[in-house]
Amino acid sequence: MKIAIIGTGYVGLTTAVVLSYLNHDVAAVDKDESKLTLLHEGKSPIHEPGIQNLLEGVWHTIRFTPNVAEVVPESELILIAVGTPPKKNGEADTQHVEQAAREVAQVCLPNRHYTLVVKSTVPIGTNQRVVEVVEDVFSERGIRGNISVASNPEFLQEGLALQGAFYPDRIVVGANSDEAVDTLRRLYQPILEQTFDPPSEFPRPSAYHLPPMMTTDPNSAEMIKYAANSFLALKISFINEIAGLCEEVDADVTEVARGIGLDARIGHQFLRAGLGWGGSCYPKDTAALLGVAAQSGYTMPITEAARTVNFRQRARIVEKLQGTLGTLKGKTIGILGLAFKPNTDDVREAPALDIIRELLAEGAIVRAHDPIAIANARRALGGNDETDNNRLLFTEDIYELSYDTDALVLVTEWEPYHKLELRRLAKQMKTPILIDGRNVYSPEEAGAAGFHYIGVGRT
Ligand code: UDX
């Protein structure tokens, strides 16, 4: 199928590469020249495990261009995967989605049928708005165009994006036209029936079942995306709330999560207590959902509480440091992990950024490490490199970072942080305090290595 994808961010590029791997004829459009330069050289502008190899495999078949008019007229299906950044009041800004729809309607041919699919996460009612935008352009052009609009929300997780694209739990389609549903069914057929040869890096999981394609109306499809993210966000906040009480009553939240997760109605996933969620989805989508509700004069106290608990986790880590060190003024704190989660260089809404800002505000000296996200964190925080006489220093060597520090805070559960030489670290620190924001280590293991250990939800 001939496809145009507008936007080459996490969603757009992953979708482009995967659909191309599935032998669709893909063209990807982006206005960002720096991204296009990289893509024209066959380099992925995003860090995502496996994407570079897969991109190299399909690179000669995908076309990258800044120009909608070059690729849309000949396409059967157009996917909009542009950003919907938060406005000041938390609502999602859909101007790029509407602009993309406008540009598509301006160049599509009057005598052809197109399916225009909104993949971006958008407030409820946006697909309807896209239909209006398209119709407005058609009447300006004085033509009777033929575009079916459909919602097809994306559920990929950063760091697991390709795995999620090849082996999704479900595909959701919201459309008012059978034609659009049929086109999307043909698009996803290799995934729905798992007829493709898996790439070597992404073998088909043995327990994987064929995913259903759920069809519904566009508003419900848009709501499914927000409700899914809000539910997962609140599941994590729930266990974090329980974690805080575990600390008060001397219970162990990892044991509690194990015990409640065994109830099939609850399940084990997304019950890891820690520093909570960051990234581009949960913070933004919960805020956007509250924005949608506010427009109707409706309140959502559960979603609000999930946010309150989540951001409190960050403040609690600083309080734990103060609880052991007293004042933080002049103290040196080592931060392990800057990305909002492992396997990504994404620092959007990352807990580390808030913690570092707070530590600096308290007068501490901060040394920070991350396997790949230092450049992005430096941009976000405006810090300098190791040689500068600044209170925020970035370093690529964990053991250099820990030398003479007053405490270490493990913020992101990167794989290398699971295998730290704890004894060596404890020995070279001024005071061997480990605040384990992700419960990577057991209190016993860290204690045996000489650390004063403070986790989340266990004493
Ligand atoms: C999420 C959704 O999973 C995805 O379906 C949606 O399309 C986009 O938003 P993502 O933000 O990439 O994906 O990350 P996810 O793996 O869901 O984790 C989000 C955050 O929750 C991370 O900061 C992670 O550290 C945190 N988390 C996750 C926990 O604190 N505890 C857990 O048990 C699980």
XYZ file of C-alpha atoms and ligand atoms in Angstrom, residues 10-11 48 121 153-161 170 225 228-229 232-233 235-237 239-240 268-283 285 310 314 339-342 344 346 348-351 411-413 437-438, ligand 1:
92
model
C 8.960 8.450 17.996
C 5.570 7.425 16.643
C 15.325 3.527 20.224
C -2.606 11.539 20.772
C -4.142 5.760 18.518
C -0.615 4.540 19.117
C 0.298 2.711 22.319
C 4.036 2.269 21.847
C 6.360 2.588 24.817
C 9.665 4.350 24.356
C 12.539 1.895 24.626
C 10.173 -0.899 23.505
C 8.687 0.870 20.501
C -4.451 -4.584 20.192
C -5.798 6.376 24.390
C -5.316 3.801 28.972
C -2.503 6.192 29.847
C -1.508 3.090 33.893
C -0.359 6.369 35.426
C -1.744 2.291 38.832
C 1.849 3.444 39.357
C 0.757 6.325 41.580
C 1.575 1.694 44.428
C 3.664 4.786 45.193
C 1.865 -7.632 38.260
C 2.588 -5.024 35.629
C 3.041 -1.358 36.437
C 3.277 -1.939 40.172
C 6.918 -0.947 40.568
C 7.092 1.676 43.282
C 9.749 4.304 42.835
C 10.186 7.765 41.451
C 7.030 7.518 39.397
C 6.392 8.426 35.820
C 7.865 10.980 33.501
C 8.259 11.087 29.733
C 6.178 12.529 26.993
C 2.940 10.673 27.681
C 1.647 10.240 31.228
C 2.392 13.772 32.482
C -1.875 13.034 28.726
C 3.547 11.228 41.180
C 10.362 13.553 43.551
C 16.471 9.763 31.163
C 12.860 9.348 32.319
C 13.286 5.590 31.963
C 15.939 3.157 30.715
C 15.872 6.101 25.922
C 14.405 11.212 26.425
C 11.086 15.109 28.990
C 9.439 15.398 32.424
C 12.197 13.164 33.801
C 12.223 12.928 37.625
C 16.989 7.759 39.647
C 16.670 5.602 36.485
C 16.920 1.812 36.575
C 14.709 5.690 43.807
C 13.799 2.533 41.844
C 3.492 5.222 27.808
C 2.494 4.085 27.518
O 2.973 2.868 28.097
C 2.279 3.928 26.047
O 1.297 2.925 25.801
C 1.822 5.249 25.478
O 1.628 5.181 24.113
C 2.829 6.352 25.785
O 3.015 6.395 27.187
P 6.128 5.513 27.861
O 5.876 6.880 28.408
O 7.112 5.353 26.764
O 4.765 4.868 27.325
O 6.656 4.623 29.070
P 6.151 3.467 30.055
O 7.005 2.285 29.854
O 4.701 3.264 30.028
O 6.607 4.071 31.465
C 6.227 5.368 31.859
C 6.828 5.764 33.172
O 6.315 4.998 34.242
C 8.340 5.660 33.262
O 8.814 6.867 33.813
C 8.575 4.497 34.200
O 9.764 4.665 34.942
C 7.346 4.577 35.098
N 6.955 3.290 35.693
C 6.513 2.277 34.896
C 6.984 3.131 37.076
O 7.376 4.045 37.816
N 6.563 1.955 37.627
C 6.108 0.925 36.859
O 5.715 -0.110 37.434
C 6.087 1.090 35.455
